Short mmCIF file of C-alpha atoms in Angstrom, two decimals:
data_model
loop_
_atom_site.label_atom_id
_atom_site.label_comp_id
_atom_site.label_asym_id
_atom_site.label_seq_id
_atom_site.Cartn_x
_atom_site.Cartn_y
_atom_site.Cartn_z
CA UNK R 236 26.17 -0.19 -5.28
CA UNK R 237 24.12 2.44 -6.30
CA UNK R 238 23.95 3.88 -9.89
CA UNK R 239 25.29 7.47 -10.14
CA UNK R 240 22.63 10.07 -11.22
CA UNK R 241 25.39 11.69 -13.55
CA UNK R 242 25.29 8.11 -15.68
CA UNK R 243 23.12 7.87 -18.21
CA UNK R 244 19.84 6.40 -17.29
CA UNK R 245 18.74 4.74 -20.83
CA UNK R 246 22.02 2.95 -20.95
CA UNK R 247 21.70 1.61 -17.44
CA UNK R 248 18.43 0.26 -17.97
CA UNK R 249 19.24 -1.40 -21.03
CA UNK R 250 22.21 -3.08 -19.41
CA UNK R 251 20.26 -4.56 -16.42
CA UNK R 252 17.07 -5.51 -18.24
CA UNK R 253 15.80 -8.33 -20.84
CA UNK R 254 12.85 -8.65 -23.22
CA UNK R 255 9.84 -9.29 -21.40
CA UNK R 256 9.64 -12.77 -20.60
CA UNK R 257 13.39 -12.91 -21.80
CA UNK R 258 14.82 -12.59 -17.78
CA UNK R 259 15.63 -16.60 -17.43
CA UNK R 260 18.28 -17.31 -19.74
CA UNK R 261 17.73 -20.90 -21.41
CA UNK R 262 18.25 -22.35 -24.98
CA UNK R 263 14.99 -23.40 -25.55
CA UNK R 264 12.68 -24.21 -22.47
CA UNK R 265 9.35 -22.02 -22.97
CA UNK R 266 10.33 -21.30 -26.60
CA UNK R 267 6.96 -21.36 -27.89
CA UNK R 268 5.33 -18.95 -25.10
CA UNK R 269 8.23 -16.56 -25.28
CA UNK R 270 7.22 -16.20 -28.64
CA UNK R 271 3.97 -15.66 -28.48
CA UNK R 272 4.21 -12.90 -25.87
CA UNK R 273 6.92 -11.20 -28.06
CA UNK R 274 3.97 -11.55 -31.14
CA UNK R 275 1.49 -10.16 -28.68
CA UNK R 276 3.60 -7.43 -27.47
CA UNK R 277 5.77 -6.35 -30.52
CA UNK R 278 3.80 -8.00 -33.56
CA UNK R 279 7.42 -10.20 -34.08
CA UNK R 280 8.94 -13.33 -32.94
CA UNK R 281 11.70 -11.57 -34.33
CA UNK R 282 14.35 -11.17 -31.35
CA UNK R 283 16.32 -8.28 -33.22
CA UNK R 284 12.78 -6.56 -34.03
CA UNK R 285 11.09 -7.18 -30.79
CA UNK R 286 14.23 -5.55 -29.05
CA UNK R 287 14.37 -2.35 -31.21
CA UNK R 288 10.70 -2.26 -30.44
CA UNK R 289 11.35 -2.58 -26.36
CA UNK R 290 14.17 -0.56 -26.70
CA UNK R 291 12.45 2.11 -28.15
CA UNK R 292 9.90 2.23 -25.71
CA UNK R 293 12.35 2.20 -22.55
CA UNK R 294 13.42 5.80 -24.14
CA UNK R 295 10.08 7.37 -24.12
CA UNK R 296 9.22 6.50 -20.19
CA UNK R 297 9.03 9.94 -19.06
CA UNK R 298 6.29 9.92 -21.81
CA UNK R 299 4.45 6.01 -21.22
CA UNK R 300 1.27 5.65 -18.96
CA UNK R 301 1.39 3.64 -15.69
CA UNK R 302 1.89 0.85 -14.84
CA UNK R 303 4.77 0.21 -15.58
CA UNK R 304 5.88 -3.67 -15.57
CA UNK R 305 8.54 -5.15 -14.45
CA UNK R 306 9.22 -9.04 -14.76
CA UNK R 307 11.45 -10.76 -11.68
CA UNK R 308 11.85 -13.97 -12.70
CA UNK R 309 13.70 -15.51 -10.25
CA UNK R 310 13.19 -18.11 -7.62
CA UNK R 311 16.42 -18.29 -5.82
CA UNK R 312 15.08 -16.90 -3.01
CA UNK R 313 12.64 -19.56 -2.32
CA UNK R 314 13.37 -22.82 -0.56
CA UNK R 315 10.36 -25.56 -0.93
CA UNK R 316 9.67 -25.56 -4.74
CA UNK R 317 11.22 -23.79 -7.06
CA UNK R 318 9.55 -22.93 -10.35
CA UNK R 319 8.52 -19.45 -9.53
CA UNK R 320 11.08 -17.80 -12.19
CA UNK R 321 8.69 -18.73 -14.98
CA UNK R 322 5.48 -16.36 -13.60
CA UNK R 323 6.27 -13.33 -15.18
CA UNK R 324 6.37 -15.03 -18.79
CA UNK R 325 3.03 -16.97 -18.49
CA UNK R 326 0.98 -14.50 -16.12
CA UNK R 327 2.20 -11.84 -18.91
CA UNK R 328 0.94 -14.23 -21.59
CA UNK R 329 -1.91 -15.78 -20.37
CA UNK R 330 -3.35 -11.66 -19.13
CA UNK R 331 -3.21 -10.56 -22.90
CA UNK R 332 -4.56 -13.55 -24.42
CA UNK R 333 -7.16 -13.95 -21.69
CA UNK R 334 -8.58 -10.09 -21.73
CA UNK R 335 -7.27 -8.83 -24.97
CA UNK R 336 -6.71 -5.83 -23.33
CA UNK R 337 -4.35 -2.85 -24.88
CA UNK R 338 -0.29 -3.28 -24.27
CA UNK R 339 0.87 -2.07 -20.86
CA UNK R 340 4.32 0.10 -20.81
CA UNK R 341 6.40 -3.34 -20.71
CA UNK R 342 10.25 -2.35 -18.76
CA UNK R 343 11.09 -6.11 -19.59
CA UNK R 344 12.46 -8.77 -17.09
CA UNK R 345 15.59 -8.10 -14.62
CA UNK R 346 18.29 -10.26 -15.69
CA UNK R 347 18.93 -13.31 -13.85
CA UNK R 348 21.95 -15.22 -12.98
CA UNK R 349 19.59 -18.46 -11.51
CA UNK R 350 22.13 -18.97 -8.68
CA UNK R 351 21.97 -15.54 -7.52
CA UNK R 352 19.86 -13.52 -5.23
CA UNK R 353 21.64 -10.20 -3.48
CA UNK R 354 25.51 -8.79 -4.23
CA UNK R 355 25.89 -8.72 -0.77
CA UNK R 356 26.20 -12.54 -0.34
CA UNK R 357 28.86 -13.18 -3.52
CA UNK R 358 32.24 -12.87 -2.98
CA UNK R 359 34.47 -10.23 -5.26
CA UNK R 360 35.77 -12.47 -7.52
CA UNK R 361 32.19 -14.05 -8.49
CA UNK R 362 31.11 -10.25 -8.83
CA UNK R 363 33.42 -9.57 -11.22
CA UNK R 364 32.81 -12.84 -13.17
CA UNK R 365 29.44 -12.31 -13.45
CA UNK R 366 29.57 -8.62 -14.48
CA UNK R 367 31.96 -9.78 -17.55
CA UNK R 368 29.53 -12.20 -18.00
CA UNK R 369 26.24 -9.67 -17.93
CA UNK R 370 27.93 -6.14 -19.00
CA UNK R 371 31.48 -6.88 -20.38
CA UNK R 372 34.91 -5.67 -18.66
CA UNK R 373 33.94 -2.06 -17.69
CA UNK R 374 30.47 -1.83 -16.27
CA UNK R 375 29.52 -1.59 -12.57
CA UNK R 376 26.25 -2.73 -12.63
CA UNK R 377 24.63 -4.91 -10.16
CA UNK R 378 24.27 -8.97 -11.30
CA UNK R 379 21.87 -10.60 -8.30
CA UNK R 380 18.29 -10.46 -9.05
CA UNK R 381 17.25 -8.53 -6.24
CA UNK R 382 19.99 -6.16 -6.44
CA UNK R 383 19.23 -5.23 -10.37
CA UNK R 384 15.40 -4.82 -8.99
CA UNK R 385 16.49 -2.59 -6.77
CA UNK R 386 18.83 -0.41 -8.84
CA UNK R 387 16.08 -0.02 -11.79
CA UNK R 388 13.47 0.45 -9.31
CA UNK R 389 15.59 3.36 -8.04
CA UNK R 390 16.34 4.66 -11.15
CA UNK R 391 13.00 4.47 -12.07
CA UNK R 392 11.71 7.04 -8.91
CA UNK R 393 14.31 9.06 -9.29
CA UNK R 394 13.17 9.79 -12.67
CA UNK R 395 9.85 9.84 -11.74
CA UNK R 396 9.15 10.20 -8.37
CA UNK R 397 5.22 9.24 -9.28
CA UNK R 398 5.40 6.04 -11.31
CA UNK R 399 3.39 3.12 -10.39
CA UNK R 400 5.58 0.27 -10.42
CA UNK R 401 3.87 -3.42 -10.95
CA UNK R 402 6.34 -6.15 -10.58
CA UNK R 403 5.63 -9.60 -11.01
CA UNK R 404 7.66 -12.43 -9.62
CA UNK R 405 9.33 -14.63 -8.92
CA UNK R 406 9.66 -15.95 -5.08
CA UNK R 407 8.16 -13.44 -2.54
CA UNK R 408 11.61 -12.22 -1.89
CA UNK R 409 11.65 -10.57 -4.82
CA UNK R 410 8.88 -8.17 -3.52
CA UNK R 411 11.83 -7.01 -0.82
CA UNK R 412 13.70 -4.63 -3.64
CA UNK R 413 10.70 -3.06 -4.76
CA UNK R 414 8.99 -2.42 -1.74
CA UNK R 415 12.41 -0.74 -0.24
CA UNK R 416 12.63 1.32 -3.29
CA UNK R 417 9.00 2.40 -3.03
CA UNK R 418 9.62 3.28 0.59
CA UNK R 419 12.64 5.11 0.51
CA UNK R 420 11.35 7.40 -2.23
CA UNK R 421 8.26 7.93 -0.12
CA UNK R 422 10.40 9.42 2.77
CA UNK R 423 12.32 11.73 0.52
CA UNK R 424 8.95 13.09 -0.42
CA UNK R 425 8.12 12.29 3.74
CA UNK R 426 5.01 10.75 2.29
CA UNK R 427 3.44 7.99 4.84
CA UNK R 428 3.03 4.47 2.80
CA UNK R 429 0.93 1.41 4.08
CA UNK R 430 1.58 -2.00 2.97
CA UNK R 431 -1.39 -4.20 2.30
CA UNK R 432 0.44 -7.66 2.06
CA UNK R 433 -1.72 -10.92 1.35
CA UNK R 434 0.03 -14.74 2.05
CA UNK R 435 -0.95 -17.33 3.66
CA UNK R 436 2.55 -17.01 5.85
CA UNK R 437 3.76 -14.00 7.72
CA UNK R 438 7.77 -14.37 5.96
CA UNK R 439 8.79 -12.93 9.08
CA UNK R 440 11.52 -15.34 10.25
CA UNK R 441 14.68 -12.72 10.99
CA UNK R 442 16.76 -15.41 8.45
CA UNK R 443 15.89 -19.02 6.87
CA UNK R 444 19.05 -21.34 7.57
CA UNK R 445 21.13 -18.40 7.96
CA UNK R 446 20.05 -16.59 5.41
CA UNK R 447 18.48 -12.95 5.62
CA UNK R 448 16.58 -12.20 2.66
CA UNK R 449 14.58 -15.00 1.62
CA UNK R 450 10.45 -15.62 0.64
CA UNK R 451 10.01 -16.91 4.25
CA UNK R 452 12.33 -13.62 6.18
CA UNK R 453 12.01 -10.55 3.62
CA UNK R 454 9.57 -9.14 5.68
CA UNK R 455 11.68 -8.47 8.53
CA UNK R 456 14.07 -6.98 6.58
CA UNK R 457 11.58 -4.07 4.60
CA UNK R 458 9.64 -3.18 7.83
CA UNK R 459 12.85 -1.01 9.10
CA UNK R 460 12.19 1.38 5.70
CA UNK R 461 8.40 1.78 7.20
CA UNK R 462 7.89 4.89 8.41
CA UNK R 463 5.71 2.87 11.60
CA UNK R 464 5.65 -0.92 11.42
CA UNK R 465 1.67 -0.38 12.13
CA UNK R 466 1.50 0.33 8.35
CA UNK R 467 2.06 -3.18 7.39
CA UNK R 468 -1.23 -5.26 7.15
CA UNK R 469 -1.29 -9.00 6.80
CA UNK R 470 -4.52 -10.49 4.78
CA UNK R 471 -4.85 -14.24 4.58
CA UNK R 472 -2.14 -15.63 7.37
CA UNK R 473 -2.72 -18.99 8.69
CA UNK R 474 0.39 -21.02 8.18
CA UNK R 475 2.80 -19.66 11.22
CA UNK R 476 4.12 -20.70 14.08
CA UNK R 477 2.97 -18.37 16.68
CA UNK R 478 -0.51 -16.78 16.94
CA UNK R 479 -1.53 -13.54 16.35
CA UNK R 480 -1.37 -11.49 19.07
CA UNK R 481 2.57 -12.25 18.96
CA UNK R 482 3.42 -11.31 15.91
CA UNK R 483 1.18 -7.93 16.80
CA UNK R 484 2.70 -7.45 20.14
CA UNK R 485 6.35 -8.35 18.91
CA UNK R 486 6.66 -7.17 15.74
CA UNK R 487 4.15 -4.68 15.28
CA UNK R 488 2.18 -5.63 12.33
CA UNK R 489 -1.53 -5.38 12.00
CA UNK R 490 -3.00 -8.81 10.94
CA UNK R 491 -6.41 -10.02 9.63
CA UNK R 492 -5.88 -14.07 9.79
CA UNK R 493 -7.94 -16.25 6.96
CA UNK R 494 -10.43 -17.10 9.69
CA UNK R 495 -12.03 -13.76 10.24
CA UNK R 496 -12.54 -13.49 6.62
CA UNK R 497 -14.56 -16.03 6.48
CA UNK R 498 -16.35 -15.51 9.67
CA UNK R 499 -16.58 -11.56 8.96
CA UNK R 500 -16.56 -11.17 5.49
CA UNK R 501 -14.67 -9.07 3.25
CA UNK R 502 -17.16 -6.08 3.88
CA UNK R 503 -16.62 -5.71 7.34
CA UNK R 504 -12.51 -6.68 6.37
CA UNK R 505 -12.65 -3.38 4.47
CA UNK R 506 -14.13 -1.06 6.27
CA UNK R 507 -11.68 -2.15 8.93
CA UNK R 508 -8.69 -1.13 7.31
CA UNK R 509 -9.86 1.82 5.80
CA UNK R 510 -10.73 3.11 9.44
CA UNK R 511 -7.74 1.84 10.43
CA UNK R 512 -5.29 3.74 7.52
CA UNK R 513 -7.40 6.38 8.05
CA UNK R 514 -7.05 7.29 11.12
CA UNK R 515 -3.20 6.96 10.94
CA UNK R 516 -3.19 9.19 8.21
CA UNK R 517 -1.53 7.16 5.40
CA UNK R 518 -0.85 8.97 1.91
CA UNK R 519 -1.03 5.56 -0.09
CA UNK R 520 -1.08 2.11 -0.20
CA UNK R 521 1.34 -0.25 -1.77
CA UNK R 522 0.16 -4.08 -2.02
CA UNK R 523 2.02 -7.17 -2.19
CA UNK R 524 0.01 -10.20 -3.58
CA UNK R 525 1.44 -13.70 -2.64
CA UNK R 526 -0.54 -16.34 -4.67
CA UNK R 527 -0.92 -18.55 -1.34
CA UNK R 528 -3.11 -16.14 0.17
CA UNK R 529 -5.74 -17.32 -2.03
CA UNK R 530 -7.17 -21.03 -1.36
CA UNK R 531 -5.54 -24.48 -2.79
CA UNK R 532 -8.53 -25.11 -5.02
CA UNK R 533 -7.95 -21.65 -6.43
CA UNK R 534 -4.16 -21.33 -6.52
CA UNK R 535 -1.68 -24.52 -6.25
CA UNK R 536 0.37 -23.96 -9.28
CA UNK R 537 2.87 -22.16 -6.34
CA UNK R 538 5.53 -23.73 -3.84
CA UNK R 539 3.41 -23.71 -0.35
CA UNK R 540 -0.06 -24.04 -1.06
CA UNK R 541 -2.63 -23.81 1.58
CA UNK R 542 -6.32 -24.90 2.57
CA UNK R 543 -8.77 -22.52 3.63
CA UNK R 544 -7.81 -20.02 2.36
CA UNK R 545 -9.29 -16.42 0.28
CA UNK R 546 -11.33 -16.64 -2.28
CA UNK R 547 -10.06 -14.54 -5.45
CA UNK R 548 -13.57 -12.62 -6.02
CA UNK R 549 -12.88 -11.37 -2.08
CA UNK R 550 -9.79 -10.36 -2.60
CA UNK R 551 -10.49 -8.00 -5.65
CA UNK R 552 -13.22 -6.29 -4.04
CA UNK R 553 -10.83 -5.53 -0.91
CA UNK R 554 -8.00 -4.40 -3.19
CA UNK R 555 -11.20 -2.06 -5.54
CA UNK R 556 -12.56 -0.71 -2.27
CA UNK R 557 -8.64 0.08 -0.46
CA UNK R 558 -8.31 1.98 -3.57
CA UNK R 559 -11.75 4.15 -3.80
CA UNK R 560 -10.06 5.26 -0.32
CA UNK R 561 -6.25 5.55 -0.68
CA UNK R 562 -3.98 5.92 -3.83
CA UNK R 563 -2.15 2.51 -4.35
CA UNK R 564 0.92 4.05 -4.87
CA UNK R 565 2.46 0.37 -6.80
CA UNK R 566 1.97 -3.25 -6.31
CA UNK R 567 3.49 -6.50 -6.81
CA UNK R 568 2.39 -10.45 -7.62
CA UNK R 569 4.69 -13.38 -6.93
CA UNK R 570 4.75 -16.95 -6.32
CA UNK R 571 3.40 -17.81 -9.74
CA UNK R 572 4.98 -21.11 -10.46
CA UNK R 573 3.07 -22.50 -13.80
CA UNK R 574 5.01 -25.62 -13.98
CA UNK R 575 4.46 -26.72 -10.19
CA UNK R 576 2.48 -29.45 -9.50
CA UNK R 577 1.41 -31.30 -6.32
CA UNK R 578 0.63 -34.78 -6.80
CA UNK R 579 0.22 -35.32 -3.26
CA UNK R 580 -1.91 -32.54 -2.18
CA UNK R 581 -5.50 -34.16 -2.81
CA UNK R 582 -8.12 -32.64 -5.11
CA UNK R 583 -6.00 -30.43 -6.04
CA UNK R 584 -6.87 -28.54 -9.84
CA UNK R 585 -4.77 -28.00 -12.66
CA UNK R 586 -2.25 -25.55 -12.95
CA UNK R 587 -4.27 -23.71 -15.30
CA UNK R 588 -6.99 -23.27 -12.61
CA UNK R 589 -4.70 -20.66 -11.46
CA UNK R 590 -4.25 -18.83 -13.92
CA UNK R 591 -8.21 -18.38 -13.91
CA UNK R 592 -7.98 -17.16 -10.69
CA UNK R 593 -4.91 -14.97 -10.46
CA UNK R 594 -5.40 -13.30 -13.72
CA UNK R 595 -8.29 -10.99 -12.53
CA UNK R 596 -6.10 -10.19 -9.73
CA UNK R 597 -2.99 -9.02 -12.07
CA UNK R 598 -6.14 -7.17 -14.31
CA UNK R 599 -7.41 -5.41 -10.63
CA UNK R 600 -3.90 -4.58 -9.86
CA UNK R 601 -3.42 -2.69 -13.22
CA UNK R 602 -6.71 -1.34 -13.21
CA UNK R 603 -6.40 0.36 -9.77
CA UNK R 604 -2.63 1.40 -10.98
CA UNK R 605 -3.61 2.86 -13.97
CA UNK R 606 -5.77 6.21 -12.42
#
């Protein structure tokens, strides 16, 4: 389903999107911090306030800076530990109390339906029982996760074709909508993107039990909208089940595995892909930031932690000197789970250890958005 250009825009976004931090519908779980980023946002705890606020906002986009944000909070697309649905509320929170810095142009949260991920695997009859349920009897509007992503993402570079998208998820599935957007408006434009994508795994599995699109097989799934698989760049792998000259030879990505970083250093790391982009002639750079590329003593609030892993300081000097080269055209960070914890993973810090470490990254990410 695609939104017709003749519909109006304002409308469609306002039907497919929630308050920031609002996109997981509950009673009253995360209460207090959904408040608190609606005071630090809108100056209200008010819902009715806060939303005429938002709402005002989403009408002046063709006037608002980027980034612009966009909250995925959704986690049915994951498959070890789920949990991930709550990052976009307490990264948000935890960024603006942290750095104090101004409000960003806030598009809110996609609505989520928890036991949802893509239209394409619901049947008719739970389409239109959802859609009652999100839009009433006579909208069309898309009601999985990744499809809404997708549609406001598209609306969004059709409007303008320029915006710097940030999303924050969410499993790394949800980076699947985005990046496919991204991509597709880059071809109309026949602009050549490169995707810089940090994890720990490679999520290139062609399905997980059956499924196509999840956080272990998304990959698979965007490379087809790359204009030559070469652009995509792994940072960080070292959880996979074949070695790296397969997934090279067979698939076609370019991958720098944990180990070299820390037997090369992020120096020489850099200057490799920037020769490398460079002399494929790339016109920008989008980047897709899985938490788990980072080590377990700097990021286990997530579902697959991993040892020996990047540091955080590494990583935003690679992602500062990728951009004094190449635009970064938009960006995404998922796998936030705050309320994950692994009791049997030893030495392993507190939840809000990650939040030390990912925050800079978000702030980086904005930064090198926001020129």
């Amino acid at each position: 389903m695609t939104i017709q250009t003749t519909q109006d825009s304002g409308e469609a976004l306002l039907a497919m999107l929630a308050l920031p931090g609002s996109g997981v519908y509950t009673v009253s779980h995360a209460l207090a911090e959904r408040e608190q980023l609606l005071q630090q946002l809108y100056g209200t705890t008010d819902i009715a306030q806060a939303k005429s606020q938002w709402q005002h906002q989403l009408a002046k986009l063709d006037k608002a800076s980027s980034p612009w944000i966009l909250g995925i909070p959704e986690d049915a697309g994951g498959g070890i530990l789920r949990g991930a649905n709550w990052g976009p509320l307490f990264l948000r929170l935890a960024y603006y109390k942290q750095t104090h810095a101004k409000i960003l142009t806030e598009l809110g949260d996609v609505r989520v339906i928890p036991q949802l991920i893509l239209d394409e695997y619901v049947n008719n009859d739970i389409l239109k029982s959802c859609r009652t349920h999100l839009y009433g009897h006579s909208a069309n509007y898309p009601v999985s996760p990744l499809s809404i992503a997708f549609e406001v993402a598209s609306l969004l570079y059709q409007q303008n074709a320029s915006a710097r998208l940030l999303g924050i998820g969410g499993d790394h599935a949800a980076s699947y909508p985005l990046i496919k957007a991204k991509l597709l408006a880059a071809r109309a434009m026949s602009q050549r993107i490169a995707v810089l994508h940090f994890d720990a795994h490679t999520d290139l599995l062609h399905d997980r039990m059956g499924i196509p699109i999840t956080f272990g097989s998304w990959v698979s799934h965007a490379l087809p909208y790359m204009s030559s698989s070469d652009l995509w760049i792994q940072l960080g792998i070292r959880q996979t089940g074949h070695n790296q000259a397969y997934w090279q030879q067979q698939v076609g990505v370019k991958q720098y595995w944990a180990d070299a970083w820390h037997t090369e250093g992020v120096a020489a790391i850099s200057d490799s892909i920037i020769q490398y982009l460079t002399q494929r002639g790339v016109d920008g750079v989008y980047i897709t930031f899985d938490i788990d590329a980072l080590d377990l003593s700097q990021a286990s609030a997530t579902g697959t932690p991993a040892i020996k892993g990047l540091v955080a300081e590494d990583v935003i000097v690679l992602m500062k000197r990728i951009r004094a080269a190449f635009p970064v055209v938009a960006a995404d960070l998922m796998e936030f789970a705050p309320m994950v914890h692994h009791p049997q993973l030893t030495m392993q810090p507190e939840p809000d250890t990650t939040l030390q470490h990912i925050v800079p990254i978000y702030g980086t990410l904005i930064e090198i958005l926001s020129h």
